[in-house]
mmCIF file of C-alpha atoms in Angstrom:
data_model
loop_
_atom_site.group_PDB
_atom_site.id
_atom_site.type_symbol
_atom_site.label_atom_id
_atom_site.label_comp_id
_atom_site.label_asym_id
_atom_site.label_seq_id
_atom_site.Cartn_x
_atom_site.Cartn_y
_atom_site.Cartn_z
ATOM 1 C CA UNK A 1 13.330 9.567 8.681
ATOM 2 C CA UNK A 2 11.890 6.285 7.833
ATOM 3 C CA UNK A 3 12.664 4.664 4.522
ATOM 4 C CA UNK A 4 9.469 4.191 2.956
ATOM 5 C CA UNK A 5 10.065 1.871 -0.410
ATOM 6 C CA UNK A 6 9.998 3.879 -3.450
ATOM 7 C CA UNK A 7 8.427 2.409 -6.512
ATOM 8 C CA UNK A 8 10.754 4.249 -9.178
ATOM 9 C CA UNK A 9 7.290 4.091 -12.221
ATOM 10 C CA UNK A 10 8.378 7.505 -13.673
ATOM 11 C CA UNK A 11 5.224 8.974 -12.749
ATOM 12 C CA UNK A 12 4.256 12.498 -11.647
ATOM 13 C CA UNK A 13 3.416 10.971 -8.001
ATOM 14 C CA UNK A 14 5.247 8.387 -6.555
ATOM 15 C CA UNK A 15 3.981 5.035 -4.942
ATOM 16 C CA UNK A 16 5.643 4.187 -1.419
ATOM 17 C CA UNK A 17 5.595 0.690 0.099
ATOM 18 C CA UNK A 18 5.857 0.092 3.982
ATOM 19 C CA UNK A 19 4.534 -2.223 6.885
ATOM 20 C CA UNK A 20 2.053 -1.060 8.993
ATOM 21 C CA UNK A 21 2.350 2.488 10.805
ATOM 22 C CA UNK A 22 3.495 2.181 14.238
ATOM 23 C CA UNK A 23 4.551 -1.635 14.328
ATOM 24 C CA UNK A 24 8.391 -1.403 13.430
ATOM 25 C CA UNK A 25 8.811 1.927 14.095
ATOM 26 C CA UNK A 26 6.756 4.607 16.704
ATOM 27 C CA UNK A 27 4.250 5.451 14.954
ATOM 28 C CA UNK A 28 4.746 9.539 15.373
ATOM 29 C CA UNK A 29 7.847 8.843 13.235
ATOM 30 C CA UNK A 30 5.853 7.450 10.509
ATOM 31 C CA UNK A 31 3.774 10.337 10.334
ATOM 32 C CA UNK A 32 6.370 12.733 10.041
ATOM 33 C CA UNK A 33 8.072 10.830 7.101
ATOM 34 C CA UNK A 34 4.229 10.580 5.601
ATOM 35 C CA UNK A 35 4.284 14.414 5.786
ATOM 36 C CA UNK A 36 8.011 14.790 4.665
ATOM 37 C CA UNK A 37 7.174 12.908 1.207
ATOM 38 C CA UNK A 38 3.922 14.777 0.749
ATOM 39 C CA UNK A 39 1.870 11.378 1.403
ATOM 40 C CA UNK A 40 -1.754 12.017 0.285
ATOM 41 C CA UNK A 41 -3.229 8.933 0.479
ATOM 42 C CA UNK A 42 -2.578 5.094 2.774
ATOM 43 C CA UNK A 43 -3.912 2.415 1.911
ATOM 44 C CA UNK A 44 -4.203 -0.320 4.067
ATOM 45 C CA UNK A 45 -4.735 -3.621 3.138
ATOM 46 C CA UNK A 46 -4.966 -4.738 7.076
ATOM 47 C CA UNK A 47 -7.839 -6.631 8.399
ATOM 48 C CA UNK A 48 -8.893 -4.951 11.075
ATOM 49 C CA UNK A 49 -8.051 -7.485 13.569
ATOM 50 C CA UNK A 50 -4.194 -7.122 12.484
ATOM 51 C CA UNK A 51 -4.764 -3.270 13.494
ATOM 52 C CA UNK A 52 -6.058 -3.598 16.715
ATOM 53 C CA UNK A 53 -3.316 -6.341 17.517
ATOM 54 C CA UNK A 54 -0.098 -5.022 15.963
ATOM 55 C CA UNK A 55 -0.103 -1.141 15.847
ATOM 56 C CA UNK A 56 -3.255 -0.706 18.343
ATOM 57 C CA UNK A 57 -2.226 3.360 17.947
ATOM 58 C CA UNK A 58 -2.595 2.935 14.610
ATOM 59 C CA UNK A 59 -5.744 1.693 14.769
ATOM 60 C CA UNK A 60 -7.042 4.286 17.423
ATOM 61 C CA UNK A 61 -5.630 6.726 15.200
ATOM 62 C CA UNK A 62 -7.661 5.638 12.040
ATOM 63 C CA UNK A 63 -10.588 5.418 14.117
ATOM 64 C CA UNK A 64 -10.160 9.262 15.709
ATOM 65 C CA UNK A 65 -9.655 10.190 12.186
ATOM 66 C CA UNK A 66 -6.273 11.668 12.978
ATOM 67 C CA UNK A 67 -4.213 10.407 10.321
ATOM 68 C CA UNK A 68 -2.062 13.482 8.432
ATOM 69 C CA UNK A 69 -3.339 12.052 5.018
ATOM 70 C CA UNK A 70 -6.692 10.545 3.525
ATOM 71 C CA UNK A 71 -6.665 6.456 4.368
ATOM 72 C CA UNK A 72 -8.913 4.073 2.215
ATOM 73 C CA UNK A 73 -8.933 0.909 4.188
ATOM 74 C CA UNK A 74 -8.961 -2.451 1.752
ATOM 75 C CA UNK A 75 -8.635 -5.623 3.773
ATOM 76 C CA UNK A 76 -7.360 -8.677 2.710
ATOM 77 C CA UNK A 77 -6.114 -11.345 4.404
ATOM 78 C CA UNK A 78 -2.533 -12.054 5.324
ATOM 79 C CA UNK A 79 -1.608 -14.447 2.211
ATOM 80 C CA UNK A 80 -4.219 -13.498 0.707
ATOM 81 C CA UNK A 81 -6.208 -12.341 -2.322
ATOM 82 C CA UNK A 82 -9.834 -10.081 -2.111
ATOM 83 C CA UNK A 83 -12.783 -11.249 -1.864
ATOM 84 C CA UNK A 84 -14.205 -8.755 -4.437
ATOM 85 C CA UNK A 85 -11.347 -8.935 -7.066
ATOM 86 C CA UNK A 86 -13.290 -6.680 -9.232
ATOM 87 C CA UNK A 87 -13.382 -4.167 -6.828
ATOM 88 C CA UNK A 88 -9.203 -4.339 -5.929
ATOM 89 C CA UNK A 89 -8.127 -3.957 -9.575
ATOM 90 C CA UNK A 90 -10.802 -0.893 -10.480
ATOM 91 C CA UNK A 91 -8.858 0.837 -7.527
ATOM 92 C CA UNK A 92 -5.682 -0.452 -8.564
ATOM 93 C CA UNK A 93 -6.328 1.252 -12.217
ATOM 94 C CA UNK A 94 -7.668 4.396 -10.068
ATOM 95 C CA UNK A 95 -4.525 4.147 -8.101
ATOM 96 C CA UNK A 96 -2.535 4.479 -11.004
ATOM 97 C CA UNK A 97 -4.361 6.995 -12.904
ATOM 98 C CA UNK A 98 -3.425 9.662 -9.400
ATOM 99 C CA UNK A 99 0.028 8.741 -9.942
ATOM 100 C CA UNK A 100 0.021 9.992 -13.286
ATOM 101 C CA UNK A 101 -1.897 13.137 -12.012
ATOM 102 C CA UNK A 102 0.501 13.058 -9.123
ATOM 103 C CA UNK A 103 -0.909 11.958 -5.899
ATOM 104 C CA UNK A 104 1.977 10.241 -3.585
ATOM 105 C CA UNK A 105 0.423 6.982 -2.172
ATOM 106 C CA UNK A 106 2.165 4.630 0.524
ATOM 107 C CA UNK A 107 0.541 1.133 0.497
ATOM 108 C CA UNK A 108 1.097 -1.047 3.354
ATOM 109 C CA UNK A 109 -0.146 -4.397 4.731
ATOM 110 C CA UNK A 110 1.715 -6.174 8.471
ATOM 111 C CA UNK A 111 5.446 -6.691 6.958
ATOM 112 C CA UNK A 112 5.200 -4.552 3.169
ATOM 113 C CA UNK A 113 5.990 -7.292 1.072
ATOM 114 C CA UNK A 114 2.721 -9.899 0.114
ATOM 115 C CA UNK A 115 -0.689 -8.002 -0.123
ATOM 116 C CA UNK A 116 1.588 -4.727 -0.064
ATOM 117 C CA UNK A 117 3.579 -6.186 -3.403
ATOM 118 C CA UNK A 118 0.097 -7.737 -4.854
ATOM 119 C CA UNK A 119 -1.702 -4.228 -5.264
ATOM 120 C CA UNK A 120 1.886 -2.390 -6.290
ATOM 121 C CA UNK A 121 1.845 -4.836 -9.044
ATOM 122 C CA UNK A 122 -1.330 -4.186 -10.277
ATOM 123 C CA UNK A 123 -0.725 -0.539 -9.625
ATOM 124 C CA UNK A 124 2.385 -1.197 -12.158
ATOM 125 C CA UNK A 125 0.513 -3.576 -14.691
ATOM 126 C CA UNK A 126 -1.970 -0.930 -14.831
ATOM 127 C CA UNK A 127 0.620 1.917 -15.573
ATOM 128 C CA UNK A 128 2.296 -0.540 -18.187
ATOM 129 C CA UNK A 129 5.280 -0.451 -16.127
ATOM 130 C CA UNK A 130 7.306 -3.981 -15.575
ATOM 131 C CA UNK A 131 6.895 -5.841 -12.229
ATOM 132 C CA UNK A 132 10.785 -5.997 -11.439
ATOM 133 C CA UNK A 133 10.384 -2.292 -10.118
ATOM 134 C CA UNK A 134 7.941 -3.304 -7.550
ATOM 135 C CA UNK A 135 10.417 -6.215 -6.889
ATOM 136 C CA UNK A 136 13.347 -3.604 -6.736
ATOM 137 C CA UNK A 137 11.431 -2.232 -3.852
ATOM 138 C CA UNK A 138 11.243 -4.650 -2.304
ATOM 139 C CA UNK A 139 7.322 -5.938 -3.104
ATOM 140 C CA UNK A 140 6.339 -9.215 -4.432
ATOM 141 C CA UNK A 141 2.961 -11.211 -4.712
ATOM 142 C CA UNK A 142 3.838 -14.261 -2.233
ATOM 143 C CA UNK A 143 1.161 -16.819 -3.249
ATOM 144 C CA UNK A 144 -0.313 -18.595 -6.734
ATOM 145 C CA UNK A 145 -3.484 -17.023 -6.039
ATOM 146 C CA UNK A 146 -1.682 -13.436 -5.797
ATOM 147 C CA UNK A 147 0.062 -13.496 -8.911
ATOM 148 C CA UNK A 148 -2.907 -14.984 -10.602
ATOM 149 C CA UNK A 149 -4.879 -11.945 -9.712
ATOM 150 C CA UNK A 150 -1.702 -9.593 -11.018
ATOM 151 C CA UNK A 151 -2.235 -12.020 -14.278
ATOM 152 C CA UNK A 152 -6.001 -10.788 -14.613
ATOM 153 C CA UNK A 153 -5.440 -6.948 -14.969
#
């Protein structure tokens, strides 16, 4: 099975961190371990250009709306921040509040560590849960303007 990244938050659902679906790994693997930890939700922080380049069946699959679990696609730019920042942390808070009801979610951008670490954080900042578990998973924000944005929540 493939390792997904446990955030340990002490919640009633658990948040997973990954790359994308299908670029490390073939991709009908992923799906298994997405049904084998009860995965309800992905969300990808991908543009869509990423997609189409670096799991392309992936992408197809996302567009034939044959994904085993709901998707809610957020892009952001690799390095990046969101445009709408409002937008990202409301979610993040949402995001937070189905852990507590427990919903599993798996968050991924292209490698699982930048964008991927940015939204776990404010995931955890919004659970008032400390940042080193997101680090102990292996999730960090990689730029100023990343942790700046954790800052705001």
């Amino acid at each position: 099975m493939i390792p997904f990244r446990k955030v340990e938050l002490e919640t009633s659902g658990s948040l997973y961190l990954h790359s994308m679906p299908g670029k490390e790994e073939p991709l009908a693997e992923c799906f298994q371990a997405l049904e084998e930890t009860s995965v309800d939700r992905i969300i990808c922080l991908n543009r869509q250009d990423e997609l189409d380049e670096k799991s392309p069946d992936y992408a197809k699959a996302i567009a034939d709306g044959t994904l085993p679990c709901e998707h809610i696609h957020f892009p952001i730019g690799n390095f990046g921040v969101p445009e709408d920042r409002e937008a990202f942390l409301t979610l993040a808070k949402e995001f937070a509040e189905q852990l507590k009801a427990g919903k599993n979610i798996l968050v991924h951008c292209a490698g699982g560590v930048g964008r991927t670490g940015t939204l776990a954080s404010c995931i955890t900042t919004a659970l008032n849960k400390p940042l080193s578990l997101v680090t102990a998973a292996g999730g960090k924000a990689e730029t100023d303007q990343q942790r700046e944005l954790i800052a705001s929540l």
